[in-house]
XYZ file of C-alpha atoms in Angstrom:
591
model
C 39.113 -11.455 -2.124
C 36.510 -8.933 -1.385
C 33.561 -8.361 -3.681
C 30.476 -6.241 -3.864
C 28.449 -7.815 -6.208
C 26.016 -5.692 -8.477
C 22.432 -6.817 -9.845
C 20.316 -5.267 -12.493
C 17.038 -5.290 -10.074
C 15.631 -4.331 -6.923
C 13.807 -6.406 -5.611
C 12.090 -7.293 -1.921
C 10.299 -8.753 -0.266
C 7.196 -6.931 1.522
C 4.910 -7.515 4.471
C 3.574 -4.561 6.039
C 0.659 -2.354 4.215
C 0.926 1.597 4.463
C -2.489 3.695 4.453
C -2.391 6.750 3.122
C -4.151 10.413 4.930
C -4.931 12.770 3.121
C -3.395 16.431 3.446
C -5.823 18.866 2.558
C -4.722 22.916 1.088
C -6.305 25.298 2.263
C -6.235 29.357 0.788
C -5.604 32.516 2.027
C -4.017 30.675 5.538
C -5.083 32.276 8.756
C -8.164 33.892 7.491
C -6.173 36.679 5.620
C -7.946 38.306 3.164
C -6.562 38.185 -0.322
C -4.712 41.107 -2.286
C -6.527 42.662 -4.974
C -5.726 40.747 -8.485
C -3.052 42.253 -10.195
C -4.179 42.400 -14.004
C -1.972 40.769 -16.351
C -2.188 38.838 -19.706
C -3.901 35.438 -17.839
C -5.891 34.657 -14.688
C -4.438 32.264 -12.571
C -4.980 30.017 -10.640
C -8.693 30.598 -8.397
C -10.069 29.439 -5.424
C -12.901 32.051 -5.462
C -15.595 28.963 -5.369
C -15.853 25.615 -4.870
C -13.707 24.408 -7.384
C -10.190 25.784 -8.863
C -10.289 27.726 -12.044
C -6.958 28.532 -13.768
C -7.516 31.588 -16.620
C -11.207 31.723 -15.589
C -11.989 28.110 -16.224
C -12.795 25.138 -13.762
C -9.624 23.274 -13.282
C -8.938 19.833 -11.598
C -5.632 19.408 -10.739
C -4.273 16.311 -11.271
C -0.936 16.136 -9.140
C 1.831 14.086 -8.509
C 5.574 15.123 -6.829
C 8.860 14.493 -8.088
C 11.415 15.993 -6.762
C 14.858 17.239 -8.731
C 17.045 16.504 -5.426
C 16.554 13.244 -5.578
C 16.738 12.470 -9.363
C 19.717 12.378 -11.577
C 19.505 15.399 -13.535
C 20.182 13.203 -16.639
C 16.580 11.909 -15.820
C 14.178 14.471 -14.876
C 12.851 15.069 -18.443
C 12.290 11.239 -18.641
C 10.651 10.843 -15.578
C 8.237 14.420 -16.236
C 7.383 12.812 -19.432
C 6.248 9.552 -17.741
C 4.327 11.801 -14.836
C 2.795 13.730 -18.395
C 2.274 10.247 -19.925
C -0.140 8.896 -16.883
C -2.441 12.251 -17.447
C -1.047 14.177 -14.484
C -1.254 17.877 -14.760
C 0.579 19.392 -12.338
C 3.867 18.714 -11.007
C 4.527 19.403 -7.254
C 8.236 19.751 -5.971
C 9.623 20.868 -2.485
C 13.070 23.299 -2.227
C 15.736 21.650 -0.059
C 17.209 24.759 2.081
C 19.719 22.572 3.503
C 21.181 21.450 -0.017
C 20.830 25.034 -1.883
C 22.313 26.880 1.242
C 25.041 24.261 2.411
C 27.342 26.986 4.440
C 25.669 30.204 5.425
C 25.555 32.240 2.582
C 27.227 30.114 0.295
C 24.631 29.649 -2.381
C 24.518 26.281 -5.041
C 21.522 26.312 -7.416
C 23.326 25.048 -10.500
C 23.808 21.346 -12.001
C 21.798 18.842 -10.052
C 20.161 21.628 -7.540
C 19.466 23.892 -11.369
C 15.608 24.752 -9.849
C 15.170 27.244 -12.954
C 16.281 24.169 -15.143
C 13.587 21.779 -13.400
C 10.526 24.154 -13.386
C 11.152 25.646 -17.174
C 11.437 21.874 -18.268
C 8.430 21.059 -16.336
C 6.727 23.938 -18.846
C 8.261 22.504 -21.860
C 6.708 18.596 -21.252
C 3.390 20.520 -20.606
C 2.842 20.668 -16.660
C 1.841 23.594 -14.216
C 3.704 23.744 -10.886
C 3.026 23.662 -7.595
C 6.124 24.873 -5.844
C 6.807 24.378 -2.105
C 9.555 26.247 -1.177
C 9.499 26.083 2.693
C 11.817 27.218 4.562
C 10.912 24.036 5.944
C 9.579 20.903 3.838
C 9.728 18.079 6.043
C 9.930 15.449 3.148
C 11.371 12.443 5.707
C 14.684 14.769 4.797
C 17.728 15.310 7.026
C 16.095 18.418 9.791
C 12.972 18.572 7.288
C 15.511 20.447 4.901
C 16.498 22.737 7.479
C 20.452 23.583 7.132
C 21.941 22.478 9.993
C 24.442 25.434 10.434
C 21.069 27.067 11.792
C 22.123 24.591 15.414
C 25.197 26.477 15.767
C 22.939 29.197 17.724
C 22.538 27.293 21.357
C 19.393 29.525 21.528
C 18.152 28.246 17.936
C 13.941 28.386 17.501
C 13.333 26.922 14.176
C 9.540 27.907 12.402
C 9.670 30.541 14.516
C 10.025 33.954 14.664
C 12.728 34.087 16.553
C 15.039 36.357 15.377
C 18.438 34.293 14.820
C 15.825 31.748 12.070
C 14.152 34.668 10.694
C 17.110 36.514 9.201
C 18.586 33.109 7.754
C 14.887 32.665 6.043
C 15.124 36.590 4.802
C 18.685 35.610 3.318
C 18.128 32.714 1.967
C 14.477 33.678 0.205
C 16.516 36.818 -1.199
C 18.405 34.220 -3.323
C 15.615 31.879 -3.908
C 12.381 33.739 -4.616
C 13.522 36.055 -7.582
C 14.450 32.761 -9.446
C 11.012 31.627 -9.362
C 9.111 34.699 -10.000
C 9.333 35.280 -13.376
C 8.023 31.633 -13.667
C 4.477 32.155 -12.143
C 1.695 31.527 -14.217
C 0.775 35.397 -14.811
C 4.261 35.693 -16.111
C 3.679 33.017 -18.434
C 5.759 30.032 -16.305
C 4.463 26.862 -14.893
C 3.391 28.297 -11.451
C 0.433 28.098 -10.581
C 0.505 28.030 -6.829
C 2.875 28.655 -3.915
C 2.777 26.774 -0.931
C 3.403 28.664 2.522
C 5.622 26.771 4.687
C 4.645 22.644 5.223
C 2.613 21.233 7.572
C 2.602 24.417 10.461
C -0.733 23.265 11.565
C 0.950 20.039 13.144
C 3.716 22.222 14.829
C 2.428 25.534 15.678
C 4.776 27.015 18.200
C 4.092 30.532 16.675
C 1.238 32.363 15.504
C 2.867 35.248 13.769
C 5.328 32.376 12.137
C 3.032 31.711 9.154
C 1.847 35.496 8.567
C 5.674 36.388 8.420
C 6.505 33.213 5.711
C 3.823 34.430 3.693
C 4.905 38.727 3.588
C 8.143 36.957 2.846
C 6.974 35.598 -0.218
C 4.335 38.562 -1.357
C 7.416 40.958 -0.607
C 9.304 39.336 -3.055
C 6.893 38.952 -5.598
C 4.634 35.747 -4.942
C 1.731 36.709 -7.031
C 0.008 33.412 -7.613
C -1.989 31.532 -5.289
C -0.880 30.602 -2.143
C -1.529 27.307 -0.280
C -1.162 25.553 2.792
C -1.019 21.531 3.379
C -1.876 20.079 6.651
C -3.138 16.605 7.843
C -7.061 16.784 9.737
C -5.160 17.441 12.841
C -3.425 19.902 11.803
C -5.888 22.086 10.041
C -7.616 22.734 13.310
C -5.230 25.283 13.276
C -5.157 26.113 9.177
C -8.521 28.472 8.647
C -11.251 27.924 5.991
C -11.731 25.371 3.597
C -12.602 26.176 -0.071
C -11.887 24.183 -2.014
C -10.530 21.083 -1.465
C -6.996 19.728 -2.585
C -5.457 16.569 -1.199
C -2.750 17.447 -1.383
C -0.903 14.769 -0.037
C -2.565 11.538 -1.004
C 0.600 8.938 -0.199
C 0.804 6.520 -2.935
C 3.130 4.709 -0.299
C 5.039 5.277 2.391
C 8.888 5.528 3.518
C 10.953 3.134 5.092
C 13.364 2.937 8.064
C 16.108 0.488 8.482
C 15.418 -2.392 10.679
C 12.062 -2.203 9.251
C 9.831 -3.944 6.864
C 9.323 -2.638 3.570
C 6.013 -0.583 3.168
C 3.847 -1.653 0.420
C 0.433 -0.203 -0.585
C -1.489 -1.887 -2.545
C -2.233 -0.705 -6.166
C -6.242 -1.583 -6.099
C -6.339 -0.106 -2.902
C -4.263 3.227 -3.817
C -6.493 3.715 -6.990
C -10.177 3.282 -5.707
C -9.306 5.963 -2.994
C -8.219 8.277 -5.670
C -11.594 7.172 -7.764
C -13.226 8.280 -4.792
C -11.668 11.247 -3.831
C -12.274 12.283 -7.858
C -15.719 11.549 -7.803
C -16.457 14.140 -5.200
C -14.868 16.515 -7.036
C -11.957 17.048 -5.163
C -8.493 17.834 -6.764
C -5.390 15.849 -6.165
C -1.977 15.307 -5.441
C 0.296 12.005 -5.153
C 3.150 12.003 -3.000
C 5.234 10.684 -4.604
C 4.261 10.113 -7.771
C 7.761 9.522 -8.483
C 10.224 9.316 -4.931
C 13.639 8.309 -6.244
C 16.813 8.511 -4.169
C 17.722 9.972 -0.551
C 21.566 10.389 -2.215
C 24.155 11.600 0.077
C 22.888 11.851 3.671
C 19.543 13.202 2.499
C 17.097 10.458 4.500
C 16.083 11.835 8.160
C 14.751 9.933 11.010
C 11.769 9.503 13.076
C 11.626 10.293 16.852
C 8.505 8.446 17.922
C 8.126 6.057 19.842
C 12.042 5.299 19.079
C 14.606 7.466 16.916
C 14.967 5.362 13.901
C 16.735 6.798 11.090
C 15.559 6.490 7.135
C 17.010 4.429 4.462
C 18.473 5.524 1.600
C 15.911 4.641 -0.877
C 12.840 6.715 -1.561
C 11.223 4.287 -3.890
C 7.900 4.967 -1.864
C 6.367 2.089 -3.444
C 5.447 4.861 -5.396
C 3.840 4.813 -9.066
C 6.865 5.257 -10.667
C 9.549 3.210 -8.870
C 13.198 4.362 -7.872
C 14.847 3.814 -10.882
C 11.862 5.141 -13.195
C 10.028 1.518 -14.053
C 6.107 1.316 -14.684
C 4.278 -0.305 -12.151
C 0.937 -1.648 -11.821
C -0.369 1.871 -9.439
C 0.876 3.880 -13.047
C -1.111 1.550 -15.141
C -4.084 1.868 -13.259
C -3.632 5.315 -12.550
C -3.148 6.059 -16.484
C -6.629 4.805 -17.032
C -8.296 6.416 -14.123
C -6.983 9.803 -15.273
C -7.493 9.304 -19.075
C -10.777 9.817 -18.237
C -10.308 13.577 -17.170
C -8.854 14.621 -20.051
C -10.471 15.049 -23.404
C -7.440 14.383 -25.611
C -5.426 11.134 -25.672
C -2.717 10.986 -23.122
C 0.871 10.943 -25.165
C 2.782 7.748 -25.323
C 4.158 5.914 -22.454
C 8.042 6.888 -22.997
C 10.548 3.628 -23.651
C 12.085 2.319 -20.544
C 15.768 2.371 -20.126
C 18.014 -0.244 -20.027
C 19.227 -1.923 -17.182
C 22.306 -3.790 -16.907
C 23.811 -6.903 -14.383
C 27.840 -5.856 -14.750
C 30.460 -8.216 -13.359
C 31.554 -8.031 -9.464
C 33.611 -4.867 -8.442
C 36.854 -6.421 -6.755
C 38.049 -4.190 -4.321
C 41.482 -4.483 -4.052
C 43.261 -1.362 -1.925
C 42.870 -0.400 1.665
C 43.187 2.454 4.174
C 42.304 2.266 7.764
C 40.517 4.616 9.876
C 43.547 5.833 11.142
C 45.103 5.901 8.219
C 43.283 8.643 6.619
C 43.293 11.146 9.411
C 45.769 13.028 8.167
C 43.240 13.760 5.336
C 41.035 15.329 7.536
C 42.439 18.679 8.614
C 43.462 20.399 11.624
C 41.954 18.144 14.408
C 40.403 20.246 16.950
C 41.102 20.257 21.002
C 38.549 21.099 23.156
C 38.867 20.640 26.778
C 34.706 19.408 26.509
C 33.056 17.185 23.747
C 31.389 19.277 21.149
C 28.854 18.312 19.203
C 29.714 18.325 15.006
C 27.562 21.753 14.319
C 29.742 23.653 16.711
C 32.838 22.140 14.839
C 35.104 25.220 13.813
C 35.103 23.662 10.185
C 33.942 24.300 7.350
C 34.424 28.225 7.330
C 32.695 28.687 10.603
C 29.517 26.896 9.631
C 30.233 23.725 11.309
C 29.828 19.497 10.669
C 26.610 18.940 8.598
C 26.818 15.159 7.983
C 29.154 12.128 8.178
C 31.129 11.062 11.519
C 33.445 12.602 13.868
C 36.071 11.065 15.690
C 36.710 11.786 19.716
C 39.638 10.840 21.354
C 40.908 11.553 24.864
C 43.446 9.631 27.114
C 42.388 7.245 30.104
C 44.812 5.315 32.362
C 42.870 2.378 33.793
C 39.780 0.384 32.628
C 36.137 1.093 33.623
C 32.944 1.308 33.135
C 31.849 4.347 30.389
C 28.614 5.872 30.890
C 26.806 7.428 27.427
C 24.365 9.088 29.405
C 21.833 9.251 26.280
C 24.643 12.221 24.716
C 26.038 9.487 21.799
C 24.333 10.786 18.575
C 23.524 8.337 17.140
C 26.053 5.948 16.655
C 29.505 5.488 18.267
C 32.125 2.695 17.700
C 34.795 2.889 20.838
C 38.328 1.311 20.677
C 41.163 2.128 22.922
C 44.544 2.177 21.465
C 42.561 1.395 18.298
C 41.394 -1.717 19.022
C 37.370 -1.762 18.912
C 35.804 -2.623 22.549
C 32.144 -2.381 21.231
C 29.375 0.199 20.421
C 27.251 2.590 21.793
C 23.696 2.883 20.696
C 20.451 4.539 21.572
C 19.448 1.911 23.713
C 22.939 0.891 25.233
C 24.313 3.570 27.396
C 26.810 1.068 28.967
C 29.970 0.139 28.024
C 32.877 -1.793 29.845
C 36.428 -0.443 29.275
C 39.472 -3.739 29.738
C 41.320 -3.217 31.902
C 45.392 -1.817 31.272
C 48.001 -0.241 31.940
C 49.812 3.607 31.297
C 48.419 6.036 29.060
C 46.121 4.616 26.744
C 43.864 6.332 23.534
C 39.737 5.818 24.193
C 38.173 7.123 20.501
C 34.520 7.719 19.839
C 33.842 7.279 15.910
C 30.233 9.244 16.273
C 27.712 8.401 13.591
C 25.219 11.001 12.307
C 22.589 8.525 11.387
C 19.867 11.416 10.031
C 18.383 14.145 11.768
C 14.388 13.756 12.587
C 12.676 15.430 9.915
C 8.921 15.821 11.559
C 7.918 16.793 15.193
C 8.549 18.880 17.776
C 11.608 17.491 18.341
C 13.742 19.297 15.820
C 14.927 22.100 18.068
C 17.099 19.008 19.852
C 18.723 17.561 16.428
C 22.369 18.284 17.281
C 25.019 15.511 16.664
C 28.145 14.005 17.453
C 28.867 13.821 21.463
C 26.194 16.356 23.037
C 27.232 16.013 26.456
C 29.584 14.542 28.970
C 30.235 10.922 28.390
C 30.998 9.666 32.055
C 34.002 6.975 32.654
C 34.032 5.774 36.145
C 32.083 8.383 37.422
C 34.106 11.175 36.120
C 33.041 13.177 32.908
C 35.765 12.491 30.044
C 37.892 15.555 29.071
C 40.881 16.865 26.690
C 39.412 15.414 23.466
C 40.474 15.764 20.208
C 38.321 15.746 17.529
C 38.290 14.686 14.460
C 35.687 15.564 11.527
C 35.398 13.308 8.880
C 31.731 15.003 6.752
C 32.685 12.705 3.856
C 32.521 15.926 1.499
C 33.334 15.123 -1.989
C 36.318 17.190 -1.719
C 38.034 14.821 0.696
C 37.045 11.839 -1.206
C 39.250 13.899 -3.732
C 42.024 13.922 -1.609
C 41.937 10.115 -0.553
C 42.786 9.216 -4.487
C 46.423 10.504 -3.163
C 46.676 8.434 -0.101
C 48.776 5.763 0.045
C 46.731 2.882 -0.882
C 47.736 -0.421 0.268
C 46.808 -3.811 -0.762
C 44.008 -5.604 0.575
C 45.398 -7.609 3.581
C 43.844 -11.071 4.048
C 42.499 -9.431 7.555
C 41.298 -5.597 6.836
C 41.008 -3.666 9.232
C 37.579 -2.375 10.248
C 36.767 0.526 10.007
C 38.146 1.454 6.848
C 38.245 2.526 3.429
C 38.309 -0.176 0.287
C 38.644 1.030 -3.196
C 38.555 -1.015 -6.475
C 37.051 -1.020 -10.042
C 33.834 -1.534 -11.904
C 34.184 -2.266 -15.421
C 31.600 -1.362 -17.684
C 31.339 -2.663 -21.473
C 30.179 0.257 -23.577
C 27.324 2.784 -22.779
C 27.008 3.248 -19.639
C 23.335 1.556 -17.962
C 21.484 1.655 -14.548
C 22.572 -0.835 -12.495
C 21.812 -1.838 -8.552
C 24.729 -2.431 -6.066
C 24.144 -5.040 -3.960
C 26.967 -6.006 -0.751
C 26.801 -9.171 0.554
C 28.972 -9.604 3.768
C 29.359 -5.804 4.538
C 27.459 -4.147 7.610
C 27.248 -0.843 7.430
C 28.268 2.394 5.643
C 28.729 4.272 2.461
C 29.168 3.630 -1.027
C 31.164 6.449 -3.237
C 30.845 5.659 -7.190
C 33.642 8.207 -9.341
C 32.816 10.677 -6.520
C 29.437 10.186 -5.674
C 28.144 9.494 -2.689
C 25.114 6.810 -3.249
C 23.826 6.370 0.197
C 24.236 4.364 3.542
C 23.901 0.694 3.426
C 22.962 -1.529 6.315
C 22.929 -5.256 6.249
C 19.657 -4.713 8.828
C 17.706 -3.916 5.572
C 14.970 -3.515 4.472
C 17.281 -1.927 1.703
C 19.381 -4.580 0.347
C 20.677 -2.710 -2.735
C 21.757 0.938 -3.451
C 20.551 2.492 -6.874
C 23.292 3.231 -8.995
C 22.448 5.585 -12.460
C 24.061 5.380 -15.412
C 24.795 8.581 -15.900
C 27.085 8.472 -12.551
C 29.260 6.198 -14.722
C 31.962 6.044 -17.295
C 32.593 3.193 -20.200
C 35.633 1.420 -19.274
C 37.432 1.493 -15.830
C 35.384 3.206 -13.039
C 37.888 3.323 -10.651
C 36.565 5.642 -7.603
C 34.559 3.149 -5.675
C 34.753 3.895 -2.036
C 33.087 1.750 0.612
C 33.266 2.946 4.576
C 32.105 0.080 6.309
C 31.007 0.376 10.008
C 29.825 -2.628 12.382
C 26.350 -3.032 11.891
C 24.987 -4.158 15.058
């Protein structure tokens, strides 16, 4: 019988301590000289001296990010409350393009991606916003939150000005930006400050790039202040600065799999942020609160090795994953209780967390099983890479795998040439001959005889997020994969983007019973009972490698036995009382 057992906490073990650099804002980027104040019931937010004032008094912000993409909506007023309840001021959150803008110009900013929702609740707790729109927000996020229908054009420039990225920003800041502006600060919402674009000082391909995101956000009405954030590096390149605003003081750090967990320490954390208080500076923590890299969110790092992200974004951040107190809140509470002159409201409760029995999974499809529940496959007479896809009304494969296959009549030697991203499990007449990864680009093919079926399951592991890499973040097969010499042609292609909608259609499939020997990969579904109101839970899987976890629909997140994530955060919310019978596991070989 096969099991995924679930616990009621997360915990690890840590070893490796993560210091944080500070990200200083800057005003008025590039030297610009500011618009003449618009008069208007308040004054906002200043950086005319040394200090901030906001409606013509000094201000010190006191910062911290939480993000509404990667918290259950049920939760974001619990987890503002708790930012409120540590005597944090000012709530910072980036805009996901990627998420809000899924298909080119196909527009979602309701339920979960609600931004109007987030910021007006934000208001009602009591905290001013920073908002950080992008385009691009880095945020360890799949292409720094770049859509990745943008890779479709072979000529593609991202945070540039070339033409192809500049009309996608235009359209997509014609949906976005008149949401937010009746929310600014003179308009009597939370903003108080717009940030232009993330971290250009560290890329700067462009030097009209930043003048052009920040006309397209005065054009549109962006009348607050606007800021830039930028490592020391990096503001070699940013212009003047008055006055100071770390903006990006990391409470901790993120993690990628194969790696230890990144821990640093509370006492540490804090008496930098004394410090950095006593000088007068203002501050923000990122993250104050990091929560979960749902979905295929996480990115990937490039250097020295491509490594992609796990699915938590705990952070070891003051506020952990699932929204528990830690000792950096505690001592942050007191630190900041000092800055304000009224009490700081009452710690909210925490909320329940419950260990429910084992889920028994108890049905099975195979890979091959469920191909007919992928669509039209696709022949090409050359591999393709998943953006170029003709799915998905044009806009191509965003996440998930795709599946290759092409016919070979002898055995071999198969050459990846570096063109596997980033994952690929090979079989031939669907039985599995091994794996290519990043650092394998060998593989030997059996030997056998007649026609026989060579398939490439291709693994999107997470785009790199940060770099100057991102112009080369395409996926699937994204060039010739050589067998014997000879470049493999005639392929048909399979996508399989995991999109809740053919989750939907699996529930139709004809399930069969567990066999004592599964086959690998495939899909497993059972049930997870839960006794009355419904409670935050952790899934842990012992004995499974590598893949997804789908709970009534929702995609949770990658799992890898390679850790450091052991255990996948499941909210209550996501579940029902009773049966909760839609849990879908896609395991892959995980070595």
């Amino acid at each position: 019988m096969v099991v995924i057992r679930i616990r009621n906490s997360h915990r690890r073990h840590y070893a490796l301590l993560c210091f944080s650099i500070a990200g200083f804002i800057i005003y008025n980027y590039i030297g610009m000289q500011p618009r003449a104040k618009r008069m208007s019931r308040r004054e906002g937010l200043s950086a005319n001296s040394s200090l901030f004032t906001l409606e013509g008094e000094e201000f010190r912000l006191l910062g911290g990010s939480i993000h509404y993409f990667r918290v259950p909506r049920a939760y974001w007023k619990d987890r503002l409350m708790k930012m409120k309840a540590c005597g944090i001021n000012t709530l910072t959150t980036y805009v996901p393009w990627n998420l809000h803008e899924p298909e080119r110009g196909v527009f979602n900013f309701q339920r979960q991606l609600d931004l109007e929702a987030y910021l007006n609740l934000a208001g009602e707790v009591g905290l001013w916003v920073i908002l950080r729109p992008g385009p691009y927000i880095c945020s360890e996020m799949d292409l720094g939150g770049l859509p990745s229908w943008l890779m479709r054009d072979e000529n593609m420039k991202l945070r540039t000005t070339y033409p192809g990225f500049t009309e996608a920003v235009n359209t997509f800041f014609d949906k976005l930006i008149p949401k937010v502006v009746p929310l600014q600060f003179k308009k009597g919402g939370p903003i108080i400050a717009v940030q232009v674009e993330n971290e250009y000082g560290s890329y700067a391909k462009d030097e009209n790039y930043m003048p052009f995101i920040k006309e397209a956000l005065q054009s549109r009405g962006i009348d607050e202040l606007l800021l830039t954030s930028d490592n020391q590096e990096g503001l070699k390149h940013g212009g003047p600065l008055s006055p100071k605003l770390v903006m990006e003081y990391w409470a901790g750090w993120f993690d990628a799999w194969g790696d230890l967990h990144h821990v640093f320490a509370a006492e540490d954390m804090v008496a930098v942020v004394r410090k950095i208080l006593k000088k007068g500076m203002s501050v923000n923590l990122y993250m104050f609160h990091g929560g979960t890299n749902f979905g295929f969110m996480s990115g990937a790092l490039a250097k020295p090795l491509y490594k992609a992200l796990i699915t938590s974004y705990d952070y070891d951040a003051p506020l952990t994953e699932a929204g528990d107190y830690t000792p950096k809140y505690h001592l942050l509470r007191d630190l900041f209780g000092r800055y304000h002159t009224k009490k700081l409201p009452e710690m909210p409760p925490l909320r329940w967390k419950e260990a429910y029995e084992a889920a028994i999974m108890y049905q099975h499809l195979s890979l091959w099983d469920v191909l007919q529940y992928t669509g039209e496959p696709f022949r090409s007479m050359r591999s393709v890479n998943m953006e170029s896809l003709p799915v998905n009304n044009g806009n191509g494969q965003s996440y998930g795998y795709t599946l290759y296959e092409t016919t070979i009549t002898s055995g071999g030697l198969l050459h990846s040439g570096d063109n596997v991203r980033d994952r690929a499990l090979v079989f031939v007449d669907r039985h599995f001959i091994g794996i290519f990864k990043r650092k394998s680009l060998e593989l030997a093919v059996p030997d056998g005889k007649g026609k026989r079926t060579l398939s490439l399951l291709v693994e999107n592991c997470g785009r790199v997020h940060y770099g100057n890499s991102l112009d080369n973040q395409r996926k699937g097969l994204v060039g010739d994969v050589v067998f014997n010499n000879t470049p493999l042609r005639n392929f048909t292609v399979y996508s399989l983007d995991m999109k809740p909608s053919f989750i939907e259609h699996l529930s139709a499939a004809p399930w069969k019973y567990l066999p004592a020997v599964p086959t690998f990969p495939g899909f497993f579904q059972g049930r997870l009972f839960v006794d009355g109101y419904p409670s935050d839970t952790f899934i842990k899987l012992p004995g499974w490698s590598k893949g997804l976890v789908f709970i009534n629909g929702q995609n949770l997140g990658r799992y890898w036995s390679i850790g450091p994530q052991q255990a996948l955060y499941l909210p209550g919310p996501w579940l029902n009382s009773g049966i909760n019978q839609s849990v879908l596991v896609l395991p892959g070989l995980g070595l």
